[in-house]
Amino acid sequence: TFVAVVFTLKLPLSYAQSQSAIQPATEQARGISYIWWSMFWVAVVVFVAVMLLLAWGLWRGKSKKPTQLSYLASRNLVIVAGIAVPLVTVICLVGGSLMLGRSLSASPPDNALEVRITGWMWWWQIEYLDENSNTIATTANELHVPINRPIQIYLESGDVIHSFWVPQLHGKTDLIPGRTNSSWFEVDASGTFRGQCAEFCGLQHALMGFLVVSEPQAEFDVWFANQQAPAQPAENNGVLAGQRVFFEAGCHQCHTIRGTDAAGTAGPDLTHLASRQSIASVTRRNSRAHLGGWVADPNGIKPGAKMPMSQLDAKELSDLLDYLQSLH
Ligand code: CUA
């Protein structure tokens, strides 16, 4: 109930996006929402019935002398109200949720777009796959999908157990080290949906968010073509000084920027960093000020983050930000 109240009231989260399981945008989430409302209304009926009986009992007890039910009547009361009704109610609810679980685990249609998502402490690596399961584009914390097309996701973990959860799109699926779990959904409207790690995974579990952006096929195609391309050469954008800082500061040891020698894999791929809405797993909007604050002191924003504090002077930081912001 507490969770329901929080999501229904849409309490402010670290990034202003709705995260409600009862505002579904896929067939799968509609099923989950339907079960949620079924349980809610059954609970309402049971609660009201019990309260009415209690009130009736109190009123009767006050106005009359206590009456003794016959043995047969009290036995029937126990059998019907104490056993039969609860049993039928529980069987219906459990049966409904089992049937829903089965339909959710059905495999997707053949034309699914395949994406591998790897959980890391505390961010999401997103790789788009071709038909041979080779990676054709890599990004982080922002999954773009075309509307009206099934999306097959393969879920893996690079370290500990995480859980992939976008309440408006589907239920939770765990990311478990050493195995690949899968899930699929098809979004039928354009929108931005916030997702959240749903399995406690350490200090920054609560700030391990991501976004799913659904858009019409044509818009998705433009985005996808850009994501597959290498970064624009720094000299074309007049940001060579910033690129030099990037390598001198050792950023390339953990980050990849395709089209350059930066090929680190410990942190998110930054090839098209500037195209993303947020940084640090949806902890901050992707603005120059937030990016600067993050680069200067990641642990000030997310204590425990693996990215070290930088030792740049103001000029170097400014040049570096020019370079990072040129990575569209
Ligand atoms: Cu990852 Cu919690």
Short mmCIF file of C-alpha atoms and ligand atoms in Angstrom, two decimals:
data_model
loop_
_atom_site.label_atom_id
_atom_site.label_comp_id
_atom_site.label_asym_id
_atom_site.label_seq_id
_atom_site.Cartn_x
_atom_site.Cartn_y
_atom_site.Cartn_z
CA THR A 1 0.00 0.00 0.00
CA PHE A 2 2.83 2.36 0.88
CA VAL A 3 4.41 1.82 -2.55
CA ALA A 4 1.04 2.39 -4.19
CA VAL A 5 0.54 5.64 -2.29
CA VAL A 6 4.01 6.91 -3.20
CA PHE A 7 3.51 6.14 -6.90
CA THR A 8 -0.05 7.42 -6.98
CA LEU A 9 0.90 10.72 -5.39
CA LYS A 10 3.90 10.91 -7.73
CA LEU A 11 6.22 12.04 -4.97
CA PRO A 12 9.18 13.94 -6.39
CA LEU A 13 11.97 11.64 -7.50
CA SER A 14 15.55 12.62 -8.25
CA TYR A 15 14.55 13.47 -11.82
CA ALA A 16 11.13 14.77 -12.71
CA GLN A 17 9.64 11.81 -14.55
CA SER A 18 6.59 9.79 -13.69
CA GLN A 19 7.31 6.28 -12.48
CA SER A 20 3.86 4.80 -12.03
CA ALA A 21 2.83 1.18 -12.53
CA ILE A 22 -0.79 2.28 -12.88
CA GLN A 23 -0.11 4.53 -15.87
CA PRO A 24 0.78 1.71 -18.28
CA ALA A 25 2.10 2.29 -21.80
CA THR A 26 2.49 -1.32 -22.97
CA GLU A 27 0.32 -4.43 -23.15
CA GLN A 28 2.47 -6.05 -20.44
CA ALA A 29 2.19 -3.09 -18.08
CA ARG A 30 -1.57 -2.90 -18.71
CA GLY A 31 -1.83 -6.52 -17.51
CA ILE A 32 0.12 -5.68 -14.36
CA SER A 33 -1.96 -2.57 -13.79
CA TYR A 34 -5.15 -4.62 -14.24
CA ILE A 35 -4.00 -7.10 -11.57
CA TRP A 36 -3.06 -4.20 -9.30
CA TRP A 37 -6.51 -2.64 -9.60
CA SER A 38 -8.22 -6.04 -9.17
CA MET A 39 -6.36 -6.61 -5.92
CA PHE A 40 -7.09 -3.08 -4.82
CA TRP A 41 -10.87 -3.37 -5.36
CA VAL A 42 -11.06 -6.84 -3.81
CA ALA A 43 -9.22 -5.45 -0.78
CA VAL A 44 -11.66 -2.51 -0.68
CA VAL A 45 -14.68 -4.85 -0.73
CA VAL A 46 -13.20 -7.07 2.02
CA PHE A 47 -12.30 -4.06 4.15
CA VAL A 48 -15.73 -2.46 3.81
CA ALA A 49 -17.50 -5.78 4.53
CA VAL A 50 -15.44 -6.39 7.67
CA MET A 51 -16.02 -2.84 8.89
CA LEU A 52 -19.79 -3.10 8.30
CA LEU A 53 -19.94 -6.41 10.18
CA LEU A 54 -17.96 -4.92 13.03
CA ALA A 55 -20.24 -1.89 13.21
CA TRP A 56 -23.31 -4.11 13.10
CA GLY A 57 -21.90 -6.30 15.88
CA LEU A 58 -21.14 -3.30 18.08
CA TRP A 59 -24.57 -1.79 17.50
CA ARG A 60 -26.30 -5.11 18.18
CA GLY A 61 -24.22 -5.76 21.26
CA LYS A 62 -25.24 -2.41 22.69
CA SER A 63 -28.93 -2.57 21.94
CA LYS A 64 -29.69 -6.19 22.79
CA LYS A 65 -28.61 -8.84 25.16
CA PRO A 66 -25.98 -11.11 23.60
CA THR A 67 -27.66 -13.95 21.73
CA GLN A 68 -26.16 -17.36 21.33
CA LEU A 69 -26.08 -18.66 17.72
CA SER A 70 -27.13 -22.27 17.30
CA TYR A 71 -24.33 -24.77 16.78
CA LEU A 72 -25.31 -25.24 13.12
CA ALA A 73 -25.45 -21.49 12.39
CA SER A 74 -22.08 -20.76 13.98
CA ARG A 75 -20.49 -23.73 12.19
CA ASN A 76 -21.85 -22.54 8.85
CA LEU A 77 -20.61 -19.02 9.56
CA VAL A 78 -17.08 -20.31 10.13
CA ILE A 79 -17.18 -22.51 7.02
CA VAL A 80 -18.51 -19.79 4.71
CA ALA A 81 -17.03 -16.53 6.01
CA GLY A 82 -13.90 -17.97 7.59
CA ILE A 83 -12.84 -20.57 5.01
CA ALA A 84 -14.78 -20.60 1.73
CA VAL A 85 -14.88 -16.89 0.92
CA PRO A 86 -11.20 -16.18 1.74
CA LEU A 87 -10.13 -19.35 -0.11
CA VAL A 88 -12.05 -18.45 -3.28
CA THR A 89 -10.77 -14.87 -3.13
CA VAL A 90 -7.14 -15.93 -2.72
CA ILE A 91 -7.42 -18.61 -5.43
CA CYS A 92 -8.84 -16.08 -7.90
CA LEU A 93 -6.13 -13.50 -7.18
CA VAL A 94 -3.25 -16.00 -7.21
CA GLY A 95 -4.67 -17.67 -10.37
CA GLY A 96 -4.97 -14.29 -12.08
CA SER A 97 -1.44 -13.27 -11.26
CA LEU A 98 -0.03 -16.69 -12.29
CA MET A 99 -1.83 -16.44 -15.64
CA LEU A 100 -0.51 -12.93 -16.11
CA GLY A 101 3.02 -14.13 -15.24
CA ARG A 102 2.76 -16.80 -17.94
CA SER A 103 1.60 -14.36 -20.58
CA LEU A 104 4.39 -11.91 -19.63
CA SER A 105 7.06 -14.56 -20.13
CA ALA A 106 5.85 -15.40 -23.67
CA SER A 107 8.52 -14.86 -26.33
CA PRO A 108 8.36 -11.76 -28.53
CA PRO A 109 7.37 -11.69 -32.21
CA ASP A 110 10.16 -12.26 -34.75
CA ASN A 111 10.80 -8.66 -35.78
CA ALA A 112 11.99 -7.55 -32.33
CA LEU A 113 14.74 -4.99 -31.91
CA GLU A 114 17.40 -6.62 -29.75
CA VAL A 115 19.18 -4.74 -26.99
CA ARG A 116 21.64 -5.96 -24.37
CA ILE A 117 21.55 -4.09 -21.08
CA THR A 118 24.31 -4.61 -18.56
CA GLY A 119 24.00 -3.38 -15.00
CA TRP A 120 27.04 -1.87 -13.30
CA MET A 121 27.45 -0.19 -9.92
CA TRP A 122 25.70 2.23 -10.56
CA TRP A 123 24.78 2.76 -14.19
CA TRP A 124 23.34 0.98 -17.19
CA GLN A 125 25.25 0.01 -20.32
CA ILE A 126 22.99 -0.25 -23.36
CA GLU A 127 24.08 -2.07 -26.50
CA TYR A 128 22.01 -2.42 -29.68
CA LEU A 129 22.59 -5.75 -31.41
CA ASP A 130 22.41 -6.83 -35.06
CA GLU A 131 20.93 -10.19 -36.12
CA ASN A 132 24.22 -11.93 -35.25
CA SER A 133 24.19 -10.45 -31.75
CA ASN A 134 27.09 -8.13 -32.55
CA THR A 135 27.01 -4.72 -30.91
CA ILE A 136 26.28 -1.95 -33.41
CA ALA A 137 25.77 0.97 -31.03
CA THR A 138 26.58 1.53 -27.38
CA THR A 139 25.16 4.13 -25.05
CA ALA A 140 24.35 4.48 -21.36
CA ASN A 141 21.37 5.18 -19.11
CA GLU A 142 19.06 6.20 -21.97
CA LEU A 143 17.32 3.52 -24.00
CA HIS A 144 15.66 4.80 -27.18
CA VAL A 145 13.03 2.59 -28.79
CA PRO A 146 10.74 2.98 -31.79
CA ILE A 147 7.03 2.83 -31.00
CA ASN A 148 4.91 -0.12 -32.16
CA ARG A 149 7.87 -2.46 -32.44
CA PRO A 150 8.67 -5.27 -30.01
CA ILE A 151 11.87 -4.66 -28.04
CA GLN A 152 13.69 -7.75 -26.83
CA ILE A 153 16.07 -6.98 -24.01
CA TYR A 154 18.82 -9.25 -22.72
CA LEU A 155 19.79 -8.44 -19.16
CA GLU A 156 23.24 -9.10 -17.75
CA SER A 157 25.31 -7.85 -14.84
CA GLY A 158 28.93 -6.81 -14.68
CA ASP A 159 29.18 -7.06 -10.91
CA VAL A 160 26.30 -7.71 -8.49
CA ILE A 161 22.57 -8.38 -8.84
CA HIS A 162 20.55 -5.45 -10.16
CA SER A 163 16.95 -5.34 -11.35
CA PHE A 164 15.58 -3.66 -14.46
CA TRP A 165 12.28 -1.93 -13.76
CA VAL A 166 10.31 0.57 -15.80
CA PRO A 167 6.94 0.58 -14.03
CA GLN A 168 5.07 2.02 -17.02
CA LEU A 169 6.46 -0.60 -19.40
CA HIS A 170 6.85 -3.91 -17.58
CA GLY A 171 7.49 -5.68 -14.29
CA LYS A 172 10.91 -6.18 -12.75
CA THR A 173 13.53 -8.50 -14.22
CA ASP A 174 16.75 -9.20 -12.34
CA LEU A 175 20.23 -8.84 -13.84
CA ILE A 176 22.27 -11.69 -12.41
CA PRO A 177 26.05 -12.15 -12.80
CA GLY A 178 26.88 -15.11 -15.04
CA ARG A 179 23.50 -15.48 -16.71
CA THR A 180 21.32 -13.71 -19.24
CA ASN A 181 17.71 -12.94 -18.42
CA SER A 182 15.36 -11.58 -21.01
CA SER A 183 12.21 -9.58 -21.23
CA TRP A 184 10.28 -7.79 -23.97
CA PHE A 185 7.76 -5.02 -24.43
CA GLU A 186 6.26 -2.87 -27.15
CA VAL A 187 5.49 0.78 -26.44
CA ASP A 188 2.48 2.21 -28.24
CA ALA A 189 2.95 5.93 -27.66
CA SER A 190 5.80 8.44 -27.73
CA GLY A 191 7.07 9.35 -24.32
CA THR A 192 9.85 9.29 -21.76
CA PHE A 193 9.60 6.70 -19.04
CA ARG A 194 11.79 6.58 -15.97
CA GLY A 195 13.30 3.28 -14.92
CA GLN A 196 15.02 2.38 -11.70
CA CYS A 197 17.23 -0.39 -10.35
CA ALA A 198 14.91 -2.45 -8.17
CA GLU A 199 17.36 -4.72 -6.36
CA PHE A 200 19.55 -3.32 -3.60
CA CYS A 201 23.06 -3.21 -5.08
CA GLY A 202 25.09 -0.97 -2.81
CA LEU A 203 25.56 2.62 -1.81
CA GLN A 204 24.05 4.28 -4.91
CA HIS A 205 21.26 1.79 -5.60
CA ALA A 206 18.67 4.55 -5.20
CA LEU A 207 20.46 6.72 -7.78
CA MET A 208 20.72 4.00 -10.42
CA GLY A 209 18.06 5.34 -12.74
CA PHE A 210 17.63 5.33 -16.49
CA LEU A 211 15.27 6.66 -19.12
CA VAL A 212 13.38 4.88 -21.88
CA VAL A 213 12.54 7.25 -24.72
CA SER A 214 9.94 5.95 -27.19
CA GLU A 215 9.60 7.79 -30.47
CA PRO A 216 8.16 7.33 -33.97
CA GLN A 217 10.27 5.09 -36.25
CA ALA A 218 11.58 8.02 -38.33
CA GLU A 219 12.83 9.91 -35.27
CA PHE A 220 14.32 6.76 -33.84
CA ASP A 221 16.15 6.07 -37.13
CA VAL A 222 17.82 9.50 -37.01
CA TRP A 223 18.87 8.97 -33.39
CA PHE A 224 20.06 5.43 -34.07
CA ALA A 225 22.13 6.39 -37.14
CA ASN A 226 23.87 9.05 -35.04
CA GLN A 227 24.56 6.62 -32.18
CA GLN A 228 26.18 4.15 -34.58
CA ALA A 229 28.53 6.79 -36.01
CA PRO A 230 31.89 7.59 -34.37
CA ALA A 231 32.32 10.93 -32.62
CA GLN A 232 32.97 13.97 -34.79
CA PRO A 233 36.71 14.76 -34.92
CA ALA A 234 37.64 17.28 -32.23
CA GLU A 235 39.43 19.54 -34.73
CA ASN A 236 36.16 20.03 -36.63
CA ASN A 237 34.58 21.54 -33.52
CA GLY A 238 37.61 23.51 -32.32
CA VAL A 239 37.81 21.47 -29.13
CA LEU A 240 41.26 19.89 -29.52
CA ALA A 241 42.47 21.47 -26.26
CA GLY A 242 39.64 19.77 -24.39
CA GLN A 243 40.36 16.44 -26.07
CA ARG A 244 43.97 16.77 -24.94
CA VAL A 245 42.79 17.31 -21.35
CA PHE A 246 40.57 14.22 -21.68
CA PHE A 247 43.61 12.05 -22.45
CA GLU A 248 46.05 13.79 -20.09
CA ALA A 249 43.66 13.39 -17.19
CA GLY A 250 43.34 9.69 -17.98
CA CYS A 251 39.59 9.74 -18.75
CA HIS A 252 40.26 7.40 -21.71
CA GLN A 253 41.36 4.65 -19.34
CA CYS A 254 37.75 4.13 -18.25
CA HIS A 255 35.70 5.66 -21.08
CA THR A 256 35.35 4.91 -24.77
CA ILE A 257 34.90 7.61 -27.38
CA ARG A 258 34.58 5.86 -30.72
CA GLY A 259 36.65 7.54 -33.42
CA THR A 260 39.44 8.32 -30.92
CA ASP A 261 41.99 6.20 -29.04
CA ALA A 262 39.81 6.27 -25.92
CA ALA A 263 38.69 2.67 -25.44
CA GLY A 264 38.25 2.20 -21.69
CA THR A 265 35.38 -0.03 -20.63
CA ALA A 266 35.07 0.55 -16.89
CA GLY A 267 32.73 3.52 -17.32
CA PRO A 268 29.97 4.56 -19.74
CA ASP A 269 30.69 5.00 -23.46
CA LEU A 270 30.86 8.77 -24.02
CA THR A 271 30.81 8.83 -27.85
CA HIS A 272 27.50 10.70 -27.95
CA LEU A 273 27.36 11.97 -24.37
CA ALA A 274 25.93 15.35 -25.36
CA SER A 275 22.90 13.68 -26.97
CA ARG A 276 21.72 12.35 -23.61
CA GLN A 277 19.18 14.09 -21.40
CA SER A 278 20.87 13.24 -18.12
CA ILE A 279 24.19 12.31 -16.57
CA ALA A 280 25.17 10.03 -13.70
CA SER A 281 22.26 7.62 -14.26
CA VAL A 282 19.52 10.24 -14.30
CA THR A 283 20.89 11.89 -11.17
CA ARG A 284 21.37 15.26 -12.91
CA ARG A 285 20.20 16.90 -16.11
CA ASN A 286 22.87 16.98 -18.78
CA SER A 287 23.88 20.64 -18.59
CA ARG A 288 27.31 22.22 -18.61
CA ALA A 289 27.08 23.16 -14.95
CA HIS A 290 26.05 19.68 -13.83
CA LEU A 291 28.66 18.04 -16.04
CA GLY A 292 31.31 20.33 -14.56
CA GLY A 293 30.22 19.52 -11.02
CA TRP A 294 30.24 15.82 -11.79
CA VAL A 295 33.70 15.81 -13.39
CA ALA A 296 35.14 17.93 -10.58
CA ASP A 297 33.80 15.72 -7.77
CA PRO A 298 31.70 12.66 -8.67
CA ASN A 299 31.65 11.47 -5.07
CA GLY A 300 30.14 14.77 -4.01
CA ILE A 301 27.07 13.79 -6.03
CA LYS A 302 27.14 10.02 -5.66
CA PRO A 303 29.28 8.87 -2.73
CA GLY A 304 30.92 5.59 -3.63
CA ALA A 305 30.97 6.34 -7.37
CA LYS A 306 33.97 4.66 -8.98
CA MET A 307 34.93 7.75 -11.01
CA PRO A 308 37.81 9.55 -9.26
CA MET A 309 37.87 13.25 -8.46
CA SER A 310 39.66 15.28 -11.14
CA GLN A 311 42.60 17.58 -10.46
CA LEU A 312 41.92 20.08 -13.24
CA ASP A 313 42.35 23.83 -13.03
CA ALA A 314 39.53 26.08 -14.20
CA LYS A 315 40.88 26.46 -17.76
CA GLU A 316 41.38 22.71 -18.19
CA LEU A 317 37.92 21.93 -16.84
CA SER A 318 36.37 24.49 -19.17
CA ASP A 319 38.23 23.05 -22.19
CA LEU A 320 37.20 19.53 -21.19
CA LEU A 321 33.56 20.59 -20.91
CA ASP A 322 33.79 22.17 -24.38
CA TYR A 323 34.98 18.82 -25.69
CA LEU A 324 32.38 16.73 -23.84
CA GLN A 325 29.60 19.04 -24.98
CA SER A 326 30.72 18.65 -28.61
CA LEU A 327 29.98 14.91 -28.46
CA HIS A 328 26.53 15.05 -29.99
CU1 CUA B 1 21.61 -1.64 -9.20
CU2 CUA B 1 20.23 -1.47 -7.27
#
